[in-house]
């Protein structure tokens, strides 16, 4: 096999510069909580391919299900000739997501596509157009989802014009909003919505229950329920974007459960497919079924190989009790992180944790130190990611099957990187 250096040369000559990579080492194999590069060097994985390989990389059940499915058939298009696994994945989404009402689901290829479809459904069902999103939000890179995403660089810069009828409200960000409690922060957001959009114009309020790319921002307790209650009152659809938070990641099947939320619609992707591309929208039957037959779909949505992987991934989550595994990871990481000095905040839930770094004695974001720490982790063989509007958040997303040993090895590297 070529070396990473040779591969990098080929990459620069062949792959568009706009597509970035966190590290310059090329992967040869991966399993459980580690990656091995083409030089044979092992990496501890605190990224999970951005919260995807919750069941571990190349999880045995997923591998077996995919192998069996590709031998039977690879693609028919569900809109042309349907098959059982698509229906079974929808049944699982209905069963696993919060919401005691009757539900329906539909499958797509990517998170952005799921978000687009949730907005389509909400608009169609309500006959309204406005979509309310929040500061620091991330919802994807397609045209509509760029409009929904807050951050200009790198996601939106010179890619406009963006889709209309998208309105941004202030987020609850306890470290940075002067200590507003949940209901106060919700009141502030609702004021903006009522004054600048008008309650009767709102098709959907769309929010990540814990923000992902925006900085692992956990809203103050009570913020999400107050928004959901306002949306219900206003006749707007409350959509939880659980693409990064879903499928056991935060120590519940879905992060909405931490506050007893029952979103009207939930978008899912990432962890759902155990590494294969699949996404879903699940929620109230009255909304989902409002759309005319043929109004939703796509060539590959709910592809049979991806459906087989999703069913196997979900089975693995149940069998290995990955909800509890994520809680265990939270306990280990949080107690270790809270002992490290010079961190503005340790936050997150389950195995979706982050630290925010600021300049001493202030709240001024320290993006340079964050990048340096991340780089030091990479040099020592720990794969970490940064995030946040200000680029000063280091986030940890280990596979939920990571061994205690790898977790502690990762922590040792991180501690060392933060010290220097
Ligand atoms: N909604 C909450 O986290 C994807 C994107 C990384 P796709 N997050 C990682 C990047 O730089 O592109 C995400 C998300 C939330 C939507 C999405 C979009 O999901 O599968 O990447 O389209």
CSV table of C-alpha atoms and ligand atoms in Angstrom, one decimal:
chain,number,residue,atom,x,y,z
A,1,UNK,CA,0.0,0.0,0.0
A,2,UNK,CA,1.1,3.5,-0.7
A,3,UNK,CA,2.3,5.7,2.2
A,4,UNK,CA,0.2,8.5,3.6
A,5,UNK,CA,2.6,10.9,2.1
A,6,UNK,CA,2.2,9.4,-1.4
A,7,UNK,CA,-1.5,9.2,-1.0
A,8,UNK,CA,-1.6,12.8,0.1
A,9,UNK,CA,0.2,13.9,-3.1
A,10,UNK,CA,-2.3,12.0,-5.2
A,11,UNK,CA,-5.1,13.5,-3.2
A,12,UNK,CA,-4.0,17.0,-3.8
A,13,UNK,CA,-3.8,16.4,-7.5
A,14,UNK,CA,-7.2,14.6,-7.7
A,15,UNK,CA,-9.5,15.7,-4.9
A,16,UNK,CA,-11.0,19.2,-4.9
A,17,UNK,CA,-9.4,21.4,-2.3
A,18,UNK,CA,-12.8,22.3,-0.8
A,19,UNK,CA,-13.1,18.9,0.7
A,20,UNK,CA,-10.9,18.9,3.9
A,21,UNK,CA,-9.7,16.2,6.3
A,22,UNK,CA,-8.8,16.5,9.9
A,23,UNK,CA,-5.7,14.4,9.7
A,24,UNK,CA,-3.3,13.6,6.8
A,25,UNK,CA,-2.9,9.9,7.6
A,26,UNK,CA,-4.8,7.5,5.4
A,27,UNK,CA,-6.8,4.8,7.0
A,28,UNK,CA,-6.2,1.1,6.2
A,29,UNK,CA,-8.6,-0.5,8.6
A,30,UNK,CA,-10.6,0.3,11.7
A,31,UNK,CA,-12.5,-1.6,14.3
A,32,UNK,CA,-14.2,-1.0,17.7
A,33,UNK,CA,-12.6,2.2,19.1
A,34,UNK,CA,-9.4,2.4,17.0
A,35,UNK,CA,-8.3,3.2,13.4
A,36,UNK,CA,-5.1,1.9,11.8
A,37,UNK,CA,-3.4,4.0,9.1
A,38,UNK,CA,-1.4,2.8,6.1
A,39,UNK,CA,1.8,3.1,8.1
A,40,UNK,CA,0.4,0.6,10.6
A,41,UNK,CA,0.0,3.3,13.3
A,42,UNK,CA,-2.9,2.9,15.6
A,43,UNK,CA,-5.2,5.9,16.4
A,44,UNK,CA,-7.6,6.0,19.4
A,45,UNK,CA,-10.9,7.2,18.0
A,46,UNK,CA,-12.5,10.1,19.8
A,47,UNK,CA,-14.4,11.1,16.6
A,48,UNK,CA,-16.5,8.1,15.4
A,49,UNK,CA,-16.5,9.6,11.9
A,50,UNK,CA,-18.4,12.6,13.5
A,51,UNK,CA,-20.8,10.6,15.7
A,52,UNK,CA,-21.5,7.8,13.3
A,53,UNK,CA,-19.8,4.6,14.4
A,54,UNK,CA,-21.7,4.5,17.7
A,55,UNK,CA,-21.6,0.7,17.5
A,56,UNK,CA,-17.9,0.7,16.7
A,57,UNK,CA,-16.2,0.7,13.3
A,58,UNK,CA,-16.9,-2.4,11.2
A,59,UNK,CA,-19.2,-3.7,13.9
A,60,UNK,CA,-19.5,-7.5,13.4
A,61,UNK,CA,-23.3,-7.6,13.1
A,62,UNK,CA,-23.3,-4.7,10.6
A,63,UNK,CA,-20.6,-6.3,8.5
A,64,UNK,CA,-22.5,-9.6,8.4
A,65,UNK,CA,-25.9,-8.0,7.6
A,66,UNK,CA,-24.3,-5.9,4.8
A,67,UNK,CA,-22.6,-8.9,3.3
A,68,UNK,CA,-25.8,-11.0,3.4
A,69,UNK,CA,-27.8,-8.2,1.8
A,70,UNK,CA,-25.4,-7.4,-1.1
A,71,UNK,CA,-25.6,-11.0,-2.0
A,72,UNK,CA,-29.4,-11.0,-2.2
A,73,UNK,CA,-29.9,-7.7,-3.9
A,74,UNK,CA,-28.2,-4.3,-3.9
A,75,UNK,CA,-30.9,-1.9,-5.1
A,76,UNK,CA,-34.4,-1.8,-6.5
A,77,UNK,CA,-35.4,1.7,-5.4
A,78,UNK,CA,-38.2,1.6,-2.7
A,79,UNK,CA,-40.3,3.9,-4.9
A,80,UNK,CA,-40.1,1.2,-7.7
A,81,UNK,CA,-40.1,-2.2,-6.0
A,82,UNK,CA,-40.4,-2.1,-2.2
A,83,UNK,CA,-38.7,-4.5,0.3
A,84,UNK,CA,-39.2,-5.5,3.9
A,85,UNK,CA,-36.0,-3.9,5.5
A,86,UNK,CA,-37.2,-0.3,4.6
A,87,UNK,CA,-40.5,-1.0,6.5
A,88,UNK,CA,-38.6,-2.6,9.4
A,89,UNK,CA,-36.3,0.4,9.8
A,90,UNK,CA,-39.3,2.7,9.8
A,91,UNK,CA,-40.9,0.5,12.5
A,92,UNK,CA,-37.7,0.8,14.6
A,93,UNK,CA,-37.7,4.6,14.3
A,94,UNK,CA,-41.3,4.7,15.4
A,95,UNK,CA,-40.6,2.4,18.4
A,96,UNK,CA,-37.4,4.0,19.5
A,97,UNK,CA,-38.1,7.7,19.3
A,98,UNK,CA,-40.0,9.6,22.0
A,99,UNK,CA,-43.7,10.5,21.3
A,100,UNK,CA,-46.6,8.5,22.4
A,101,UNK,CA,-48.7,9.5,19.4
A,102,UNK,CA,-49.2,7.6,16.2
A,103,UNK,CA,-46.2,8.0,13.9
A,104,UNK,CA,-44.9,7.4,10.4
A,105,UNK,CA,-41.3,7.5,9.0
A,106,UNK,CA,-39.5,8.0,5.7
A,107,UNK,CA,-35.9,7.3,4.8
A,108,UNK,CA,-33.3,9.3,3.0
A,109,UNK,CA,-29.5,9.3,2.4
A,110,UNK,CA,-27.9,12.0,4.5
A,111,UNK,CA,-28.6,14.2,7.5
A,112,UNK,CA,-29.1,17.3,5.3
A,113,UNK,CA,-31.6,15.5,3.2
A,114,UNK,CA,-33.5,14.4,6.3
A,115,UNK,CA,-33.6,18.0,7.5
A,116,UNK,CA,-34.8,19.3,4.1
A,117,UNK,CA,-37.6,16.7,4.1
A,118,UNK,CA,-38.7,17.5,7.6
A,119,UNK,CA,-39.0,21.2,6.5
A,120,UNK,CA,-40.9,20.1,3.4
A,121,UNK,CA,-43.3,18.1,5.5
A,122,UNK,CA,-43.8,20.9,8.1
A,123,UNK,CA,-44.5,23.4,5.3
A,124,UNK,CA,-46.9,21.2,3.5
A,125,UNK,CA,-48.8,20.1,6.6
A,126,UNK,CA,-49.2,23.7,8.0
A,127,UNK,CA,-49.5,25.6,4.7
A,128,UNK,CA,-47.0,28.1,6.3
A,129,UNK,CA,-43.4,29.0,5.2
A,130,UNK,CA,-41.3,30.4,7.9
A,131,UNK,CA,-38.7,28.2,9.6
A,132,UNK,CA,-37.1,29.3,12.9
A,133,UNK,CA,-33.6,28.2,13.6
A,134,UNK,CA,-31.1,29.2,16.3
A,135,UNK,CA,-27.7,30.9,16.7
A,136,UNK,CA,-24.8,28.3,16.4
A,137,UNK,CA,-27.1,25.9,14.6
A,138,UNK,CA,-25.8,23.3,12.1
A,139,UNK,CA,-28.2,21.5,9.8
A,140,UNK,CA,-26.2,20.7,6.7
A,141,UNK,CA,-24.5,21.9,3.5
A,142,UNK,CA,-27.3,21.8,0.8
A,143,UNK,CA,-28.9,25.0,-0.2
A,144,UNK,CA,-31.8,25.0,2.3
A,145,UNK,CA,-29.7,23.5,5.1
A,146,UNK,CA,-26.9,26.1,4.5
A,147,UNK,CA,-29.6,28.7,5.1
A,148,UNK,CA,-30.5,26.9,8.3
A,149,UNK,CA,-26.9,26.7,9.4
A,150,UNK,CA,-25.6,29.7,11.3
A,151,UNK,CA,-21.8,29.8,10.7
A,152,UNK,CA,-20.5,31.5,7.6
A,153,UNK,CA,-17.0,30.0,7.4
A,154,UNK,CA,-16.5,27.4,6.1
A,155,UNK,CA,-20.1,26.4,5.4
A,156,UNK,CA,-21.7,29.3,3.6
A,157,UNK,CA,-19.0,31.7,2.4
A,158,UNK,CA,-19.8,32.8,-1.2
A,159,UNK,CA,-22.3,29.9,-1.6
A,160,UNK,CA,-25.4,32.1,-1.6
A,161,UNK,CA,-28.0,33.1,-2.4
A,162,UNK,CA,-29.7,31.1,0.4
A,163,UNK,CA,-33.2,29.8,0.6
A,164,UNK,CA,-35.7,32.4,1.9
A,165,UNK,CA,-38.1,32.2,4.9
A,166,UNK,CA,-35.4,31.2,7.4
A,167,UNK,CA,-35.3,33.2,10.7
A,168,UNK,CA,-32.7,33.0,13.4
A,169,UNK,CA,-33.5,33.2,17.1
A,170,UNK,CA,-31.1,33.5,20.1
A,171,UNK,CA,-30.0,30.2,21.6
A,172,UNK,CA,-29.7,29.3,25.2
A,173,UNK,CA,-25.9,29.1,25.8
A,174,UNK,CA,-25.4,29.1,29.5
A,175,UNK,CA,-21.6,30.0,29.4
A,176,UNK,CA,-22.2,33.0,27.1
A,177,UNK,CA,-25.7,34.4,27.6
A,178,UNK,CA,-25.2,35.9,31.0
A,179,UNK,CA,-26.7,33.0,32.9
A,180,UNK,CA,-30.3,33.2,31.6
A,181,UNK,CA,-32.2,30.2,32.9
A,182,UNK,CA,-34.1,28.0,30.4
A,183,UNK,CA,-37.5,29.8,30.5
A,184,UNK,CA,-35.8,33.2,30.3
A,185,UNK,CA,-33.8,32.2,27.3
A,186,UNK,CA,-36.9,30.7,25.7
A,187,UNK,CA,-38.8,34.0,26.4
A,188,UNK,CA,-36.0,35.9,24.7
A,189,UNK,CA,-36.2,33.6,21.6
A,190,UNK,CA,-39.9,33.7,21.5
A,191,UNK,CA,-40.0,37.5,21.6
A,192,UNK,CA,-37.8,37.6,18.5
A,193,UNK,CA,-40.0,35.0,16.8
A,194,UNK,CA,-43.2,36.8,17.6
A,195,UNK,CA,-41.9,40.3,16.7
A,196,UNK,CA,-39.9,39.4,13.6
A,197,UNK,CA,-41.8,36.5,12.1
A,198,UNK,CA,-45.2,36.3,13.6
A,199,UNK,CA,-46.5,33.2,15.4
A,200,UNK,CA,-49.1,32.5,12.7
A,201,UNK,CA,-46.4,32.4,9.9
A,202,UNK,CA,-44.2,29.8,11.5
A,203,UNK,CA,-44.2,26.4,9.8
A,204,UNK,CA,-41.5,24.9,12.0
A,205,UNK,CA,-39.2,25.5,14.9
A,206,UNK,CA,-36.1,23.5,14.2
A,207,UNK,CA,-33.4,22.8,16.8
A,208,UNK,CA,-30.7,20.4,17.8
A,209,UNK,CA,-31.4,19.4,21.4
A,210,UNK,CA,-27.6,19.6,22.0
A,211,UNK,CA,-25.9,21.6,19.3
A,212,UNK,CA,-23.2,19.6,17.4
A,213,UNK,CA,-21.0,21.6,15.0
A,214,UNK,CA,-22.0,24.8,16.8
A,215,UNK,CA,-20.0,23.8,20.0
A,216,UNK,CA,-21.8,21.1,21.9
A,217,UNK,CA,-24.0,23.7,23.4
A,218,UNK,CA,-26.4,22.2,26.0
A,219,UNK,CA,-29.3,24.6,26.4
A,220,UNK,CA,-30.4,25.5,30.0
A,221,UNK,CA,-32.9,23.2,31.5
A,222,UNK,CA,-36.4,24.2,30.5
A,223,UNK,CA,-35.4,26.0,27.3
A,224,UNK,CA,-36.5,23.2,24.9
A,225,UNK,CA,-39.8,22.4,26.7
A,226,UNK,CA,-40.8,26.1,26.7
A,227,UNK,CA,-40.1,26.3,22.9
A,228,UNK,CA,-41.9,23.1,22.2
A,229,UNK,CA,-44.9,24.4,24.2
A,230,UNK,CA,-44.9,27.7,22.4
A,231,UNK,CA,-44.7,25.9,19.0
A,232,UNK,CA,-47.7,23.7,19.9
A,233,UNK,CA,-49.7,26.8,20.9
A,234,UNK,CA,-48.7,28.6,17.7
A,235,UNK,CA,-49.7,25.6,15.5
A,236,UNK,CA,-46.0,25.3,14.4
A,237,UNK,CA,-44.2,22.0,14.0
A,238,UNK,CA,-41.5,21.4,16.6
A,239,UNK,CA,-38.6,19.5,14.9
A,240,UNK,CA,-35.7,18.1,16.8
A,241,UNK,CA,-32.6,17.6,14.7
A,242,UNK,CA,-31.2,14.5,16.4
A,243,UNK,CA,-28.8,13.6,13.6
A,244,UNK,CA,-25.7,14.0,15.9
A,245,UNK,CA,-27.4,13.3,19.2
A,246,UNK,CA,-29.4,10.3,18.3
A,247,UNK,CA,-29.0,6.5,18.7
A,248,UNK,CA,-27.6,6.3,22.3
A,249,UNK,CA,-25.0,9.0,21.8
A,250,UNK,CA,-26.1,11.2,24.7
A,251,UNK,CA,-26.9,8.4,27.2
A,252,UNK,CA,-30.5,8.1,26.0
A,253,UNK,CA,-31.8,6.7,22.7
A,254,UNK,CA,-32.6,10.3,21.8
A,255,UNK,CA,-31.5,13.5,23.5
A,256,UNK,CA,-35.0,14.8,23.6
A,257,UNK,CA,-35.7,12.3,26.3
A,258,UNK,CA,-33.5,14.1,28.8
A,259,UNK,CA,-36.2,16.7,29.1
A,260,UNK,CA,-39.2,14.5,28.4
A,261,UNK,CA,-39.7,16.2,25.0
A,262,UNK,CA,-42.0,14.6,22.4
A,263,UNK,CA,-41.0,16.5,19.2
A,264,UNK,CA,-43.6,16.5,16.4
A,265,UNK,CA,-40.8,15.4,14.0
A,266,UNK,CA,-37.3,14.1,14.6
A,267,UNK,CA,-34.5,13.9,12.0
A,268,UNK,CA,-32.0,11.1,12.3
A,269,UNK,CA,-28.9,9.9,10.4
A,270,UNK,CA,-25.2,9.3,11.4
A,271,UNK,CA,-25.3,6.6,14.2
A,272,UNK,CA,-28.4,5.0,12.7
A,273,UNK,CA,-26.6,3.3,9.9
A,274,UNK,CA,-23.6,1.9,11.8
A,275,UNK,CA,-21.4,3.6,9.1
A,276,UNK,CA,-23.6,3.3,6.0
A,277,UNK,CA,-25.4,6.3,4.7
A,278,UNK,CA,-29.0,6.4,5.8
A,279,UNK,CA,-31.2,9.0,7.4
A,280,UNK,CA,-34.8,9.3,8.5
A,281,UNK,CA,-37.7,11.6,9.4
A,282,UNK,CA,-40.1,10.2,12.0
A,283,UNK,CA,-43.0,11.8,13.7
A,284,UNK,CA,-46.7,12.5,14.0
A,285,UNK,CA,-48.7,10.5,11.4
A,286,UNK,CA,-51.0,13.5,10.9
A,287,UNK,CA,-48.0,15.5,9.6
A,288,UNK,CA,-46.1,12.8,7.8
A,289,UNK,CA,-49.2,11.6,6.1
A,290,UNK,CA,-50.4,15.1,5.1
A,291,UNK,CA,-48.0,14.9,2.1
A,292,UNK,CA,-49.6,13.6,-1.2
A,293,UNK,CA,-48.5,10.2,-2.4
A,294,UNK,CA,-45.3,10.6,-4.4
A,295,UNK,CA,-44.3,13.9,-2.7
A,296,UNK,CA,-41.4,12.4,-0.8
A,297,UNK,CA,-38.6,10.1,-1.9
A,298,UNK,CA,-35.4,9.8,-3.9
A,299,UNK,CA,-33.5,7.1,-5.8
A,300,UNK,CA,-31.4,5.8,-3.0
A,301,UNK,CA,-33.4,6.7,0.2
A,302,UNK,CA,-33.5,3.7,2.4
A,303,UNK,CA,-31.3,1.7,0.1
A,304,UNK,CA,-31.5,-2.0,1.1
A,305,UNK,CA,-27.8,-2.4,2.0
A,306,UNK,CA,-28.1,0.7,4.3
A,307,UNK,CA,-31.3,-0.6,5.8
A,308,UNK,CA,-29.7,-3.9,6.6
A,309,UNK,CA,-26.8,-2.1,8.3
A,310,UNK,CA,-29.3,0.1,10.2
A,311,UNK,CA,-31.2,-2.9,11.5
A,312,UNK,CA,-28.0,-4.6,12.6
A,313,UNK,CA,-26.7,-1.4,14.2
A,314,UNK,CA,-29.9,-1.0,16.2
A,315,UNK,CA,-29.8,-4.6,17.2
A,316,UNK,CA,-26.3,-4.1,18.4
A,317,UNK,CA,-27.3,-1.0,20.4
A,318,UNK,CA,-30.0,-3.0,22.2
A,319,UNK,CA,-27.8,-6.1,22.8
A,320,UNK,CA,-24.8,-4.2,24.1
A,321,UNK,CA,-27.0,-1.7,26.0
A,322,UNK,CA,-25.2,1.3,24.4
A,323,UNK,CA,-27.4,3.7,26.3
A,324,UNK,CA,-25.7,2.6,29.5
A,325,UNK,CA,-22.3,2.5,27.8
A,326,UNK,CA,-22.7,6.2,26.8
A,327,UNK,CA,-23.5,7.0,30.5
A,328,UNK,CA,-20.5,5.1,31.6
A,329,UNK,CA,-18.3,7.1,29.1
A,330,UNK,CA,-19.8,10.3,30.4
A,331,UNK,CA,-18.9,9.4,34.0
A,332,UNK,CA,-15.3,8.5,33.2
A,333,UNK,CA,-14.6,11.5,30.8
A,334,UNK,CA,-16.4,14.2,32.9
A,335,UNK,CA,-14.7,13.4,36.1
A,336,UNK,CA,-11.3,13.3,34.4
A,337,UNK,CA,-11.9,16.5,32.4
A,338,UNK,CA,-13.3,18.4,35.4
A,339,UNK,CA,-9.9,18.0,37.1
A,340,UNK,CA,-8.0,19.7,34.3
A,341,UNK,CA,-7.3,23.4,35.0
A,342,UNK,CA,-7.8,26.3,32.6
A,343,UNK,CA,-11.0,25.0,30.9
A,344,UNK,CA,-13.9,27.4,30.7
A,345,UNK,CA,-16.5,24.6,30.7
A,346,UNK,CA,-16.8,20.9,30.5
A,347,UNK,CA,-20.2,20.1,29.0
A,348,UNK,CA,-22.3,17.6,27.0
A,349,UNK,CA,-24.2,14.4,27.8
A,350,UNK,CA,-23.2,10.8,27.4
A,351,UNK,CA,-20.5,10.2,24.9
A,352,UNK,CA,-21.0,13.7,23.4
A,353,UNK,CA,-18.7,15.8,25.5
A,354,UNK,CA,-16.6,18.9,25.0
A,355,UNK,CA,-14.4,21.4,26.6
A,356,UNK,CA,-14.5,25.1,25.7
A,357,UNK,CA,-11.1,26.9,25.9
A,358,UNK,CA,-10.8,30.7,26.5
A,359,UNK,CA,-8.0,33.2,27.2
A,360,UNK,CA,-7.1,33.3,30.9
A,361,UNK,CA,-9.4,35.4,33.1
A,362,UNK,CA,-12.0,36.1,30.3
A,363,UNK,CA,-14.5,34.5,28.1
A,364,UNK,CA,-12.6,35.4,25.0
A,365,UNK,CA,-12.5,32.2,22.8
A,366,UNK,CA,-9.0,30.7,22.4
A,367,UNK,CA,-9.2,29.1,18.9
A,368,UNK,CA,-5.4,29.0,18.6
A,369,UNK,CA,-4.9,27.0,21.8
A,370,UNK,CA,-7.8,24.7,20.8
A,371,UNK,CA,-6.2,24.0,17.4
A,372,UNK,CA,-2.8,23.4,19.0
A,373,UNK,CA,-4.2,21.0,21.6
A,374,UNK,CA,-6.0,19.1,18.9
A,375,UNK,CA,-2.9,18.9,16.8
A,376,UNK,CA,-0.9,17.7,19.8
A,377,UNK,CA,-3.5,14.9,20.3
A,378,UNK,CA,-3.2,13.9,16.7
A,379,UNK,CA,0.6,13.8,16.9
A,380,UNK,CA,0.2,11.5,19.9
A,381,UNK,CA,-2.3,9.2,18.1
A,382,UNK,CA,-5.6,10.4,19.5
A,383,UNK,CA,-8.2,11.5,16.9
A,384,UNK,CA,-10.1,14.5,18.2
A,385,UNK,CA,-12.3,17.1,16.5
A,386,UNK,CA,-12.9,20.8,17.2
A,387,UNK,CA,-16.1,22.6,16.8
A,388,UNK,CA,-17.9,25.8,17.8
A,389,UNK,CA,-18.8,29.1,16.3
A,390,UNK,CA,-15.6,30.5,17.6
A,391,UNK,CA,-13.5,27.3,16.9
A,392,UNK,CA,-12.6,27.0,20.6
A,393,UNK,CA,-14.4,23.8,21.5
A,394,UNK,CA,-12.6,20.4,21.6
A,395,UNK,CA,-15.2,17.6,21.3
A,396,UNK,CA,-15.1,14.0,22.2
A,397,UNK,CA,-17.3,11.4,20.4
A,398,UNK,CA,-15.8,8.0,21.1
A,399,UNK,CA,-17.5,4.9,19.7
A,400,UNK,CA,-19.8,3.7,22.5
A,401,UNK,CA,-18.1,0.3,22.4
A,402,UNK,CA,-14.7,1.8,23.2
A,403,UNK,CA,-12.8,-0.2,25.8
A,404,UNK,CA,-12.0,1.4,29.2
A,405,UNK,CA,-8.3,0.9,28.3
A,406,UNK,CA,-8.6,3.0,25.1
A,407,UNK,CA,-10.7,5.6,26.9
A,408,UNK,CA,-8.0,6.0,29.5
A,409,UNK,CA,-5.2,6.0,26.9
A,410,UNK,CA,-7.0,8.7,25.1
A,411,UNK,CA,-7.5,10.7,28.2
A,412,UNK,CA,-3.8,10.5,29.1
A,413,UNK,CA,-2.9,11.9,25.6
A,414,UNK,CA,-5.4,14.7,26.0
A,415,UNK,CA,-4.2,15.6,29.5
A,416,UNK,CA,-0.6,15.8,28.2
A,417,UNK,CA,-1.7,17.8,25.2
A,418,UNK,CA,-3.5,20.3,27.4
A,419,UNK,CA,-0.6,20.7,29.8
A,420,UNK,CA,1.9,21.7,27.1
B,1,LIG,N1,-27.8,18.1,11.4
B,1,LIG,C1,-27.2,18.2,13.8
B,1,LIG,O1,-24.6,17.3,13.0
B,1,LIG,C2,-23.9,16.7,10.3
B,1,LIG,C3,-21.2,17.7,9.4
B,1,LIG,C4,-19.7,17.9,9.2
B,1,LIG,P1,-25.1,15.2,6.8
B,1,LIG,N2,-22.8,17.1,11.1
B,1,LIG,C5,-21.5,16.9,10.6
B,1,LIG,C6,-19.4,18.7,8.0
B,1,LIG,O2,-18.5,19.6,8.1
B,1,LIG,O3,-20.1,18.5,6.9
B,1,LIG,C7,-25.3,17.2,10.7
B,1,LIG,C8,-25.6,17.5,12.1
B,1,LIG,C9,-26.9,17.9,12.4
B,1,LIG,C10,-27.5,17.8,10.2
B,1,LIG,C11,-26.2,17.4,9.8
B,1,LIG,C12,-26.0,17.1,8.3
B,1,LIG,O4,-25.8,15.7,8.1
B,1,LIG,O5,-25.2,13.7,6.9
B,1,LIG,O6,-23.6,15.6,6.9
B,1,LIG,O7,-25.8,15.8,5.7
